[in-house]
Amino acid sequence: MTAVLTKPRPIRLKGRSYLALTLTPELPIEDWLVRLDELAALSAGFFLRRPVVLDVEGIDLDRTQLRELVGELCTRNVRIMGIEGARTSLLGADLPPAISGGRSTSDIEAPVAEPIKEAAVSESIIRSDPLPIKTTPSIIVTQPVRSGQSLFFPEGDVTVIGSVASGAEIVAGGSIHIYGTLRGRALAGTMGNASARIFCSKLEAELLAIDGFYKTAEDMGPELRGKAVQIWLEGETFKVGSLT
Amino acid sequence: MGKVIVVTSGKGGVGKTTSSAALGAALAKSGDKVVVVDFDVGLRNLDLVMGAERRVVYDLVNVIQGEAKLTQALIRDKRVETLYLLPASQTRDKDNLTPEGVEKVVNALKSVFDWVICDSPAGIERGATLAMRHADVAIVVTNPEVSSVRDSDRIIGLLDSKTLRAENGEHMEKHLLLTRYDSARAERGDMLKVDDVLEILSIPLLGIIPESMDVLRASNLGSPVTLADDRSAPSIAYFEAARRLKGENLPIMIPGEKRGFFGKIFGRKAA
């Protein structure tokens, strides 16, 4: 009778986003490379240590040409981390992986030819705009979330007025608030926010996760079932508090 | 213009075909012109339940592919003259249903009939999504057990996203039809109770059909239960559901209980 009970250590599942520079080559490639060289000449090391994604959407390249292009860029110290908009048949093991689902952000500033000489300050009044207040985006769902539906909101908090069915899933970057029964899965703080919490009026969840730490229904105490609770993370352990 | 109803559930064997036939017959008996369309291409059953299996010549796929006219494929019921059946094909598969073809057929039926009842196949694939695509009203058939309830929940989600009405931003009317309800087993906890199912699915209740041998007997005789014996408990429940579909406000009785469903709620609140 020497069974050793080891506490399973949860694996952290985390998402993280990076700002990548996207290069959109144009045909003919030779001319485009010349323009790229001109740009690079303005600022040595502009592409160094920057994640670069190649967007080949809408330009007609075969596999050899694509491989040549990546090679050409490599000789200019531009390392491609992924290729967007290419047919899967184009990409082999020798090419960077396909990448998709990117969202545009503001343009990354390209190096300019000469430093612009600022004109003399014509206005003597120094404007003192207060720093813009940073708000956390949130969404409110007024319908029940049905089985098979997945609500993905990495930007911030999710509030559901209604129940989350068994087999449904809420993934939020911030906290999750459910004014109804939580029967499905709730994953809060998925973008690496350990202070996110999960609130629900009735806990019947299949799975709870905060910042990559998760707990399945089986690991939850039976005394919590059906209760109005909040769940948060303290270090690496889940804490549950009653809401009533 | 008639109303298009889809009878759907996600899960198989819960009573979609039986309910389509029974509701169709009940509506036709009240004088409305009704057509019941079998969308279960490849596994057709509605013709058997309606007792028309020996009169099928052309089917839905023939009409969609232009091999037959709609009037040639429609089968009129021998017992109720305002009741028609559009059978499914048994030899083809669901890939023969095209979105354009289904739209054409449904629109043509809608202009002639008061009610077009689409009997959806089980599952959430092509056949089921095409059956619900053009519906104005959905009847979600559910048994009081967990897997059926979860599948129904999934279907309700699809009704709110994949139908033409949902895509146009209109409201999709949805009703719950709880079938094979056994009050004794629900009391013992072997089955989910009515309140539990309603709480999970949160759509209005159209009716509760009690579990009964009459349903199976009628199906085997090739007759919708509402035509076989209009005094049996399931028959009465289907007739009441049909009246609610037509807009009547009737209290819902839970089978096996003397008090009405609403009386039960009020009774509990007073206690």
Short mmCIF file of C-alpha atoms in Angstrom, two decimals:
data_model
loop_
_atom_site.label_atom_id
_atom_site.label_comp_id
_atom_site.label_asym_id
_atom_site.label_seq_id
_atom_site.Cartn_x
_atom_site.Cartn_y
_atom_site.Cartn_z
CA MET A 1 0.00 0.00 0.00
CA THR A 2 2.48 2.60 -1.08
CA ALA A 3 0.45 4.50 -3.62
CA VAL A 4 1.94 7.91 -4.00
CA LEU A 5 -0.61 10.57 -4.71
CA THR A 6 0.95 13.27 -6.81
CA LYS A 7 -0.88 16.48 -7.32
CA PRO A 8 -1.06 17.06 -11.05
CA ARG A 9 0.62 20.31 -11.94
CA PRO A 10 -1.51 22.23 -14.39
CA ILE A 11 0.01 23.16 -17.72
CA ARG A 12 -0.19 26.85 -18.50
CA LEU A 13 -1.93 27.62 -21.74
CA LYS A 14 -1.34 31.22 -22.69
CA GLY A 15 -1.85 33.39 -25.68
CA ARG A 16 0.37 36.35 -26.44
CA SER A 17 0.26 38.85 -29.23
CA TYR A 18 3.18 40.66 -30.82
CA LEU A 19 3.33 43.54 -33.17
CA ALA A 20 4.77 42.27 -36.42
CA LEU A 21 5.90 44.26 -39.41
CA THR A 22 4.11 43.19 -42.55
CA LEU A 23 5.83 43.36 -45.91
CA THR A 24 3.58 43.36 -48.98
CA PRO A 25 5.72 42.66 -52.04
CA GLU A 26 4.58 43.91 -55.43
CA LEU A 27 5.31 42.59 -58.88
CA PRO A 28 7.82 42.75 -60.43
CA ILE A 29 9.72 41.52 -57.40
CA GLU A 30 13.10 42.86 -58.62
CA ASP A 31 11.83 46.46 -58.61
CA TRP A 32 10.21 46.00 -55.26
CA LEU A 33 13.49 44.67 -53.81
CA VAL A 34 15.30 47.73 -55.15
CA ARG A 35 12.82 49.98 -53.33
CA LEU A 36 13.23 47.90 -50.19
CA ASP A 37 17.00 48.32 -50.41
CA GLU A 38 16.56 52.08 -50.72
CA LEU A 39 14.40 52.08 -47.61
CA ALA A 40 16.83 49.88 -45.70
CA ALA A 41 19.76 52.11 -46.72
CA LEU A 42 18.11 55.01 -44.87
CA SER A 43 18.27 53.22 -41.59
CA ALA A 44 20.75 50.46 -41.06
CA GLY A 45 19.30 47.64 -39.05
CA PHE A 46 15.70 48.72 -39.49
CA PHE A 47 14.61 45.11 -39.95
CA LEU A 48 16.97 43.74 -37.33
CA ARG A 49 15.25 41.97 -34.44
CA ARG A 50 11.81 42.80 -35.79
CA PRO A 51 9.31 40.02 -36.40
CA VAL A 52 8.40 40.29 -40.08
CA VAL A 53 5.40 38.72 -41.80
CA LEU A 54 5.29 38.40 -45.56
CA ASP A 55 1.85 39.09 -47.06
CA VAL A 56 1.63 37.53 -50.53
CA GLU A 57 -2.14 37.83 -50.86
CA GLY A 58 -3.12 38.64 -54.42
CA ILE A 59 0.29 38.28 -56.05
CA ASP A 60 0.96 35.35 -58.28
CA LEU A 61 4.07 33.48 -57.21
CA ASP A 62 5.01 29.87 -57.63
CA ARG A 63 6.93 27.89 -55.06
CA THR A 64 10.37 28.51 -56.53
CA GLN A 65 9.76 32.25 -56.80
CA LEU A 66 8.49 32.38 -53.23
CA ARG A 67 11.53 30.50 -52.02
CA GLU A 68 13.78 32.88 -53.97
CA LEU A 69 12.02 35.89 -52.48
CA VAL A 70 12.45 34.59 -48.94
CA GLY A 71 16.11 33.89 -49.74
CA GLU A 72 16.63 37.38 -51.16
CA LEU A 73 15.09 38.89 -48.03
CA CYS A 74 17.27 36.67 -45.87
CA THR A 75 20.43 38.03 -47.51
CA ARG A 76 19.18 41.51 -46.51
CA ASN A 77 18.87 40.36 -42.89
CA VAL A 78 15.08 40.32 -43.09
CA ARG A 79 13.97 37.13 -41.34
CA ILE A 80 10.43 36.07 -42.18
CA MET A 81 8.49 34.53 -39.27
CA GLY A 82 5.41 33.66 -41.25
CA ILE A 83 3.68 33.97 -44.61
CA GLU A 84 0.18 35.31 -44.91
CA GLY A 85 -2.24 34.81 -47.78
CA ALA A 86 -0.35 31.99 -49.51
CA ARG A 87 -1.98 28.81 -50.74
CA THR A 88 -1.13 25.90 -48.45
CA SER A 89 0.27 24.02 -51.44
CA LEU A 90 2.91 26.72 -51.82
CA LEU A 91 4.33 26.30 -48.36
CA GLY A 92 6.66 23.44 -47.59
CA ALA A 93 8.79 22.56 -44.61
CA ASP A 94 11.59 24.73 -46.03
CA LEU A 95 9.46 27.87 -45.93
CA PRO A 96 8.16 29.86 -42.96
CA PRO A 97 4.75 28.67 -41.67
CA ALA A 98 1.42 30.05 -42.83
CA ILE A 99 -0.05 32.71 -40.59
CA SER A 100 -3.51 34.21 -40.54
CA GLY A 101 -5.97 36.16 -38.45
CA GLY A 102 -3.82 39.26 -38.18
CA ARG A 103 -5.40 42.60 -37.36
CA SER A 104 -4.12 45.87 -38.70
CA THR A 105 -2.65 48.40 -36.34
CA SER A 106 -1.20 51.79 -37.04
CA ASP A 107 1.60 51.96 -39.58
CA ILE A 108 5.04 51.38 -38.27
CA GLU A 109 7.06 54.49 -38.94
CA ALA A 110 9.42 54.02 -41.85
CA PRO A 111 12.79 55.66 -41.56
CA VAL A 112 12.82 59.07 -43.22
CA ALA A 113 15.51 60.45 -45.49
CA GLU A 114 16.59 63.42 -43.41
CA PRO A 115 15.59 64.53 -40.03
CA ILE A 116 12.95 67.18 -40.58
CA LYS A 117 14.02 70.50 -39.18
CA GLU A 118 11.27 71.67 -36.91
CA ALA A 119 9.99 75.11 -37.70
CA ALA A 120 10.23 77.57 -34.88
CA VAL A 121 7.43 77.15 -32.40
CA SER A 122 4.85 79.65 -33.49
CA GLU A 123 2.48 79.09 -30.65
CA SER A 124 3.69 80.13 -27.29
CA ILE A 125 0.89 78.40 -25.45
CA ILE A 126 1.94 75.01 -24.33
CA ARG A 127 -1.01 72.72 -24.46
CA SER A 128 -1.31 70.48 -21.50
CA ASP A 129 -3.71 67.79 -22.61
CA PRO A 130 -4.38 65.40 -19.80
CA LEU A 131 -3.25 61.88 -20.55
CA PRO A 132 -6.11 59.97 -22.15
CA ILE A 133 -7.77 57.66 -19.62
CA LYS A 134 -7.21 54.07 -20.60
CA THR A 135 -10.52 52.19 -20.59
CA THR A 136 -10.93 48.45 -20.76
CA PRO A 137 -13.22 47.45 -23.59
CA SER A 138 -16.09 45.17 -22.67
CA ILE A 139 -19.06 43.59 -24.35
CA ILE A 140 -22.50 42.72 -23.05
CA VAL A 141 -24.43 39.76 -24.43
CA THR A 142 -28.14 39.87 -23.71
CA GLN A 143 -29.01 36.44 -25.07
CA PRO A 144 -28.22 33.02 -23.66
CA VAL A 145 -25.02 31.54 -25.08
CA ARG A 146 -26.03 28.25 -26.69
CA SER A 147 -24.23 24.93 -26.89
CA GLY A 148 -21.59 24.98 -29.62
CA GLN A 149 -21.26 28.74 -29.57
CA SER A 150 -17.92 30.25 -28.70
CA LEU A 151 -17.59 33.84 -27.62
CA PHE A 152 -14.03 35.07 -28.06
CA PHE A 153 -13.22 38.53 -26.75
CA PRO A 154 -9.50 38.89 -26.03
CA GLU A 155 -9.77 42.67 -25.59
CA GLY A 156 -11.52 42.74 -22.23
CA ASP A 157 -14.49 41.81 -20.08
CA VAL A 158 -17.52 39.80 -21.12
CA THR A 159 -20.91 40.14 -19.44
CA VAL A 160 -23.67 37.68 -20.26
CA ILE A 161 -27.24 38.38 -19.22
CA GLY A 162 -28.57 34.85 -19.47
CA SER A 163 -27.11 31.40 -19.16
CA VAL A 164 -24.10 29.78 -20.79
CA ALA A 165 -25.13 26.32 -21.94
CA SER A 166 -23.27 23.07 -21.56
CA GLY A 167 -20.95 22.88 -24.55
CA ALA A 168 -20.71 26.65 -24.95
CA GLU A 169 -17.54 28.62 -24.32
CA ILE A 170 -16.62 32.16 -23.25
CA VAL A 171 -13.03 33.25 -23.78
CA ALA A 172 -12.23 36.70 -22.44
CA GLY A 173 -9.07 38.72 -22.06
CA GLY A 174 -10.53 40.22 -18.91
CA SER A 175 -13.12 39.07 -16.39
CA ILE A 176 -16.31 37.14 -17.14
CA HIS A 177 -19.64 38.01 -15.54
CA ILE A 178 -22.61 35.69 -16.00
CA TYR A 179 -26.03 36.69 -14.74
CA GLY A 180 -27.49 33.23 -15.14
CA THR A 181 -26.26 29.67 -14.88
CA LEU A 182 -22.76 28.90 -16.09
CA ARG A 183 -22.95 25.36 -17.47
CA GLY A 184 -20.29 25.59 -20.17
CA ARG A 185 -16.69 26.76 -20.09
CA ALA A 186 -15.40 30.11 -18.95
CA LEU A 187 -11.81 31.13 -19.70
CA ALA A 188 -10.90 34.51 -18.24
CA GLY A 189 -7.68 36.49 -18.50
CA THR A 190 -6.51 34.42 -21.44
CA MET A 191 -4.12 37.05 -22.74
CA GLY A 192 -2.10 36.80 -19.56
CA ASN A 193 -4.17 38.59 -16.96
CA ALA A 194 -3.91 36.86 -13.60
CA SER A 195 -6.17 39.41 -11.92
CA ALA A 196 -9.17 38.50 -14.07
CA ARG A 197 -12.10 36.90 -12.28
CA ILE A 198 -15.14 34.82 -13.12
CA PHE A 199 -18.50 35.72 -11.59
CA CYS A 200 -21.71 33.75 -12.02
CA SER A 201 -25.13 33.56 -10.40
CA LYS A 202 -25.13 29.77 -10.50
CA LEU A 203 -22.08 27.59 -10.94
CA GLU A 204 -22.53 24.39 -12.96
CA ALA A 205 -19.43 24.91 -15.13
CA GLU A 206 -17.67 22.24 -17.13
CA LEU A 207 -14.36 24.07 -17.02
CA LEU A 208 -13.00 27.26 -15.50
CA ALA A 209 -9.72 28.90 -16.45
CA ILE A 210 -7.95 32.08 -15.40
CA ASP A 211 -4.68 33.13 -17.01
CA GLY A 212 -4.02 29.63 -18.29
CA PHE A 213 -4.70 27.78 -15.06
CA TYR A 214 -7.74 25.60 -15.36
CA LYS A 215 -10.03 23.41 -13.30
CA THR A 216 -12.53 20.91 -14.64
CA ALA A 217 -15.92 20.17 -13.11
CA GLU A 218 -14.45 17.08 -11.48
CA ASP A 219 -11.85 19.08 -9.58
CA MET A 220 -14.41 21.51 -8.18
CA GLY A 221 -15.89 20.87 -4.80
CA PRO A 222 -19.51 19.68 -4.80
CA GLU A 223 -20.35 22.31 -2.20
CA LEU A 224 -19.92 25.01 -4.84
CA ARG A 225 -22.39 23.53 -7.32
CA GLY A 226 -25.41 25.69 -7.91
CA LYS A 227 -24.06 28.59 -5.87
CA ALA A 228 -23.54 32.22 -6.81
CA VAL A 229 -19.77 32.56 -6.71
CA GLN A 230 -16.72 34.46 -7.83
CA ILE A 231 -13.51 32.74 -8.75
CA TRP A 232 -10.08 34.33 -8.77
CA LEU A 233 -6.46 33.32 -8.82
CA GLU A 234 -4.08 33.60 -5.89
CA GLY A 235 -0.63 32.58 -7.05
CA GLU A 236 -1.33 29.27 -8.68
CA THR A 237 -4.46 28.31 -6.78
CA PHE A 238 -8.09 29.00 -7.46
CA LYS A 239 -10.02 30.84 -4.80
CA VAL A 240 -13.77 30.70 -4.66
CA GLY A 241 -15.94 33.09 -2.76
CA SER A 242 -19.67 33.22 -2.30
CA LEU A 243 -21.48 36.19 -3.77
CA THR A 244 -24.42 36.06 -1.42
CA MET B 1 -48.75 33.77 -47.88
CA GLY B 2 -48.45 30.73 -45.67
CA LYS B 3 -46.16 30.20 -42.72
CA VAL B 4 -43.12 27.96 -42.97
CA ILE B 5 -42.45 25.84 -39.88
CA VAL B 6 -39.35 23.76 -39.34
CA VAL B 7 -39.60 20.83 -36.95
CA THR B 8 -36.09 20.20 -35.73
CA SER B 9 -34.11 18.80 -32.78
CA GLY B 10 -30.48 18.01 -33.56
CA LYS B 11 -30.77 14.60 -31.95
CA GLY B 12 -32.39 11.70 -33.76
CA GLY B 13 -35.29 9.62 -32.52
CA VAL B 14 -36.91 12.28 -30.36
CA GLY B 15 -40.11 12.49 -32.41
CA LYS B 16 -39.61 15.04 -35.20
CA THR B 17 -41.39 13.00 -37.86
CA THR B 18 -44.19 11.90 -35.54
CA SER B 19 -44.71 15.50 -34.41
CA SER B 20 -44.60 16.86 -37.98
CA ALA B 21 -47.29 14.42 -39.07
CA ALA B 22 -49.44 14.88 -35.95
CA LEU B 23 -49.29 18.69 -36.01
CA GLY B 24 -49.83 18.76 -39.77
CA ALA B 25 -52.92 16.59 -39.47
CA ALA B 26 -54.23 18.61 -36.51
CA LEU B 27 -53.84 21.90 -38.40
CA ALA B 28 -55.43 20.40 -41.54
CA LYS B 29 -58.38 19.12 -39.51
CA SER B 30 -59.13 22.69 -38.46
CA GLY B 31 -59.61 23.51 -42.14
CA ASP B 32 -56.21 25.01 -42.97
CA LYS B 33 -54.35 23.91 -46.07
CA VAL B 34 -51.20 22.09 -44.90
CA VAL B 35 -48.24 20.47 -46.61
CA VAL B 36 -45.70 18.39 -44.72
CA VAL B 37 -42.31 18.26 -46.46
CA ASP B 38 -39.87 15.45 -45.69
CA PHE B 39 -36.30 16.83 -45.77
CA ASP B 40 -34.74 13.58 -44.61
CA VAL B 41 -33.41 12.64 -48.05
CA GLY B 42 -32.02 9.12 -48.02
CA LEU B 43 -33.77 8.11 -44.80
CA ARG B 44 -37.34 9.04 -45.49
CA ASN B 45 -39.97 8.03 -42.96
CA LEU B 46 -42.71 10.62 -43.12
CA ASP B 47 -44.52 8.76 -45.93
CA LEU B 48 -44.74 5.69 -43.65
CA VAL B 49 -46.04 7.62 -40.66
CA MET B 50 -48.62 9.32 -42.88
CA GLY B 51 -49.57 6.04 -44.56
CA ALA B 52 -48.68 7.20 -48.08
CA GLU B 53 -45.68 4.98 -48.80
CA ARG B 54 -47.47 3.10 -51.57
CA ARG B 55 -48.45 6.25 -53.42
CA VAL B 56 -45.02 7.91 -53.79
CA VAL B 57 -44.08 8.53 -57.43
CA TYR B 58 -42.00 11.70 -57.47
CA ASP B 59 -40.20 13.31 -54.56
CA LEU B 60 -38.54 16.50 -53.34
CA VAL B 61 -35.26 15.79 -55.17
CA ASN B 62 -37.11 15.19 -58.45
CA VAL B 63 -38.79 18.58 -58.07
CA ILE B 64 -35.54 20.36 -57.18
CA GLN B 65 -33.72 18.83 -60.15
CA GLY B 66 -36.58 19.71 -62.50
CA GLU B 67 -37.53 16.11 -63.26
CA ALA B 68 -41.08 16.55 -62.01
CA LYS B 69 -43.51 19.36 -61.32
CA LEU B 70 -44.46 20.21 -57.77
CA THR B 71 -48.09 19.22 -58.38
CA GLN B 72 -46.96 15.78 -59.55
CA ALA B 73 -44.94 15.15 -56.41
CA LEU B 74 -47.54 16.31 -53.86
CA ILE B 75 -49.60 13.50 -52.33
CA ARG B 76 -53.03 14.33 -50.94
CA ASP B 77 -54.05 12.56 -47.74
CA LYS B 78 -57.03 10.22 -48.10
CA ARG B 79 -58.52 11.08 -44.69
CA VAL B 80 -58.13 14.86 -44.51
CA GLU B 81 -58.42 16.60 -47.84
CA THR B 82 -56.50 19.73 -46.93
CA LEU B 83 -53.45 17.69 -45.90
CA TYR B 84 -50.63 17.08 -48.38
CA LEU B 85 -47.26 15.35 -48.25
CA LEU B 86 -44.11 16.10 -50.23
CA PRO B 87 -41.99 12.98 -49.76
CA ALA B 88 -38.20 12.77 -49.66
CA SER B 89 -36.17 10.63 -51.98
CA GLN B 90 -34.97 7.33 -50.57
CA THR B 91 -32.42 6.57 -53.29
CA ARG B 92 -30.55 9.89 -53.43
CA ASP B 93 -28.59 11.62 -50.70
CA LYS B 94 -28.68 15.03 -49.12
CA ASP B 95 -26.13 16.49 -51.53
CA ASN B 96 -28.92 16.62 -54.09
CA LEU B 97 -30.58 19.39 -52.10
CA THR B 98 -29.39 22.77 -53.35
CA PRO B 99 -30.05 26.05 -51.53
CA GLU B 100 -31.60 27.58 -54.68
CA GLY B 101 -33.77 24.52 -55.34
CA VAL B 102 -35.05 24.40 -51.76
CA GLU B 103 -35.82 28.12 -51.84
CA LYS B 104 -37.82 27.74 -55.06
CA VAL B 105 -39.86 24.81 -53.73
CA VAL B 106 -40.54 26.42 -50.33
CA ASN B 107 -41.63 29.70 -51.93
CA ALA B 108 -43.92 27.88 -54.36
CA LEU B 109 -45.52 25.90 -51.49
CA LYS B 110 -45.86 29.03 -49.34
CA SER B 111 -47.97 30.76 -51.98
CA VAL B 112 -50.49 27.88 -52.07
CA PHE B 113 -50.60 26.47 -48.52
CA ASP B 114 -51.41 28.06 -45.14
CA TRP B 115 -48.74 25.97 -43.40
CA VAL B 116 -45.57 24.47 -44.84
CA ILE B 117 -44.16 22.06 -42.25
CA CYS B 118 -40.56 21.03 -42.90
CA ASP B 119 -39.59 17.80 -41.19
CA SER B 120 -35.86 18.22 -40.62
CA PRO B 121 -33.38 15.34 -40.55
CA ALA B 122 -31.32 14.81 -37.40
CA GLY B 123 -27.89 16.37 -37.17
CA ILE B 124 -26.63 19.85 -37.93
CA GLU B 125 -25.38 19.26 -41.46
CA ARG B 126 -26.65 20.19 -44.91
CA GLY B 127 -30.10 18.56 -44.70
CA ALA B 128 -30.91 20.11 -41.34
CA THR B 129 -29.58 23.57 -42.20
CA LEU B 130 -31.46 23.65 -45.51
CA ALA B 131 -34.69 22.55 -43.80
CA MET B 132 -34.46 25.46 -41.32
CA ARG B 133 -33.10 28.02 -43.80
CA HIS B 134 -36.43 29.50 -44.98
CA ALA B 135 -38.50 28.92 -41.86
CA ASP B 136 -40.61 31.63 -40.20
CA VAL B 137 -41.23 29.55 -37.07
CA ALA B 138 -39.20 26.75 -35.52
CA ILE B 139 -40.52 23.93 -33.37
CA VAL B 140 -37.71 22.40 -31.35
CA VAL B 141 -38.60 18.85 -30.38
CA THR B 142 -36.90 17.76 -27.18
CA ASN B 143 -37.05 14.73 -24.90
CA PRO B 144 -36.62 15.35 -21.18
CA GLU B 145 -33.08 13.99 -21.02
CA VAL B 146 -29.69 15.72 -21.00
CA SER B 147 -28.32 14.78 -24.42
CA SER B 148 -31.50 15.79 -26.20
CA VAL B 149 -31.59 19.09 -24.31
CA ARG B 150 -27.99 19.91 -25.17
CA ASP B 151 -28.54 19.10 -28.87
CA SER B 152 -31.66 21.27 -28.87
CA ASP B 153 -29.67 24.09 -27.37
CA ARG B 154 -27.16 23.74 -30.21
CA ILE B 155 -29.98 23.82 -32.77
CA ILE B 156 -31.46 26.96 -31.20
CA GLY B 157 -28.06 28.58 -31.63
CA LEU B 158 -28.07 27.63 -35.31
CA LEU B 159 -31.65 28.87 -35.74
CA ASP B 160 -30.45 32.23 -34.44
CA SER B 161 -27.52 32.40 -36.83
CA LYS B 162 -27.96 30.27 -39.95
CA THR B 163 -31.56 30.98 -41.00
CA LEU B 164 -32.53 33.60 -43.56
CA ARG B 165 -34.52 35.47 -40.92
CA ALA B 166 -31.57 35.61 -38.54
CA GLU B 167 -29.26 36.76 -41.33
CA ASN B 168 -31.68 39.58 -42.17
CA GLY B 169 -31.66 40.60 -38.52
CA GLU B 170 -35.26 39.55 -37.94
CA HIS B 171 -36.54 37.64 -34.94
CA MET B 172 -36.83 33.89 -35.35
CA GLU B 173 -39.89 32.57 -33.52
CA LYS B 174 -38.99 29.39 -31.62
CA HIS B 175 -41.19 26.98 -29.67
CA LEU B 176 -40.33 24.04 -27.51
CA LEU B 177 -42.26 20.81 -27.93
CA LEU B 178 -41.43 18.42 -25.12
CA THR B 179 -42.14 14.88 -26.27
CA ARG B 180 -42.09 11.45 -24.64
CA TYR B 181 -42.70 13.04 -21.24
CA ASP B 182 -43.28 10.54 -18.46
CA SER B 183 -44.41 12.29 -15.29
CA ALA B 184 -43.76 9.29 -13.02
CA ARG B 185 -40.16 9.01 -14.19
CA ALA B 186 -39.68 12.79 -13.96
CA GLU B 187 -40.89 12.71 -10.35
CA ARG B 188 -38.47 9.89 -9.55
CA GLY B 189 -35.65 11.95 -11.05
CA ASP B 190 -34.97 9.55 -13.97
CA MET B 191 -35.93 12.31 -16.37
CA LEU B 192 -35.51 16.04 -16.40
CA LYS B 193 -38.49 18.01 -15.17
CA VAL B 194 -40.35 20.50 -17.34
CA ASP B 195 -39.01 23.49 -15.39
CA ASP B 196 -35.44 22.25 -15.75
CA VAL B 197 -35.72 21.91 -19.53
CA LEU B 198 -37.37 25.33 -19.82
CA GLU B 199 -34.70 26.88 -17.63
CA ILE B 200 -31.90 25.50 -19.79
CA LEU B 201 -33.42 26.23 -23.20
CA SER B 202 -35.30 29.42 -22.30
CA ILE B 203 -37.74 29.41 -25.22
CA PRO B 204 -41.56 29.37 -24.92
CA LEU B 205 -43.27 26.02 -24.47
CA LEU B 206 -45.67 24.91 -27.21
CA GLY B 207 -46.81 21.68 -25.59
CA ILE B 208 -45.93 18.57 -23.64
CA ILE B 209 -46.64 15.26 -25.33
CA PRO B 210 -46.91 12.38 -22.86
CA GLU B 211 -45.06 9.13 -23.50
CA SER B 212 -47.72 6.75 -24.78
CA MET B 213 -48.15 3.50 -26.63
CA ASP B 214 -50.80 5.23 -28.75
CA VAL B 215 -48.07 7.10 -30.65
CA LEU B 216 -46.18 3.97 -31.63
CA ARG B 217 -49.39 2.13 -32.49
CA ALA B 218 -50.57 4.96 -34.74
CA SER B 219 -47.18 5.19 -36.50
CA ASN B 220 -47.20 1.48 -37.23
CA LEU B 221 -50.70 1.79 -38.66
CA GLY B 222 -49.48 4.56 -40.97
CA SER B 223 -51.55 7.24 -39.38
CA PRO B 224 -50.63 10.47 -37.60
CA VAL B 225 -51.67 10.05 -33.97
CA THR B 226 -54.08 12.97 -34.29
CA LEU B 227 -56.01 11.08 -36.99
CA ALA B 228 -55.81 7.60 -35.45
CA ASP B 229 -57.51 8.45 -32.17
CA ASP B 230 -58.35 12.04 -31.40
CA ARG B 231 -59.20 11.27 -27.78
CA SER B 232 -55.91 9.75 -26.68
CA ALA B 233 -53.70 11.82 -24.39
CA PRO B 234 -50.95 12.49 -26.98
CA SER B 235 -53.60 13.40 -29.56
CA ILE B 236 -55.18 15.98 -27.27
CA ALA B 237 -51.73 17.42 -26.52
CA TYR B 238 -50.94 17.76 -30.24
CA PHE B 239 -54.33 19.37 -30.98
CA GLU B 240 -53.70 21.91 -28.22
CA ALA B 241 -50.19 22.58 -29.54
CA ALA B 242 -51.67 23.20 -33.00
CA ARG B 243 -54.15 25.69 -31.52
CA ARG B 244 -51.30 27.49 -29.76
CA LEU B 245 -49.44 27.66 -33.07
CA LYS B 246 -52.47 29.42 -34.51
CA GLY B 247 -52.19 32.03 -31.78
CA GLU B 248 -54.60 30.74 -29.14
CA ASN B 249 -53.60 31.18 -25.53
CA LEU B 250 -54.24 27.85 -23.77
CA PRO B 251 -52.88 26.85 -20.37
CA ILE B 252 -50.37 23.99 -20.56
CA MET B 253 -51.08 20.86 -18.56
CA ILE B 254 -48.25 18.68 -17.35
CA PRO B 255 -49.34 15.13 -18.11
CA GLY B 256 -50.27 13.15 -15.01
CA GLU B 257 -51.05 16.23 -12.95
CA LYS B 258 -54.49 17.58 -12.30
CA ARG B 259 -53.46 21.21 -12.05
CA GLY B 260 -52.34 23.25 -15.03
CA PHE B 261 -48.71 24.14 -15.39
CA PHE B 262 -49.33 27.74 -14.41
CA GLY B 263 -51.53 26.70 -11.53
CA LYS B 264 -48.65 24.62 -10.35
CA ILE B 265 -46.29 27.56 -10.45
CA PHE B 266 -48.71 29.79 -8.58
CA GLY B 267 -49.45 27.01 -6.10
CA ARG B 268 -45.80 26.74 -5.33
CA LYS B 269 -45.34 30.46 -4.93
CA ALA B 270 -48.23 30.70 -2.45
CA ALA B 271 -46.83 27.90 -0.31
#
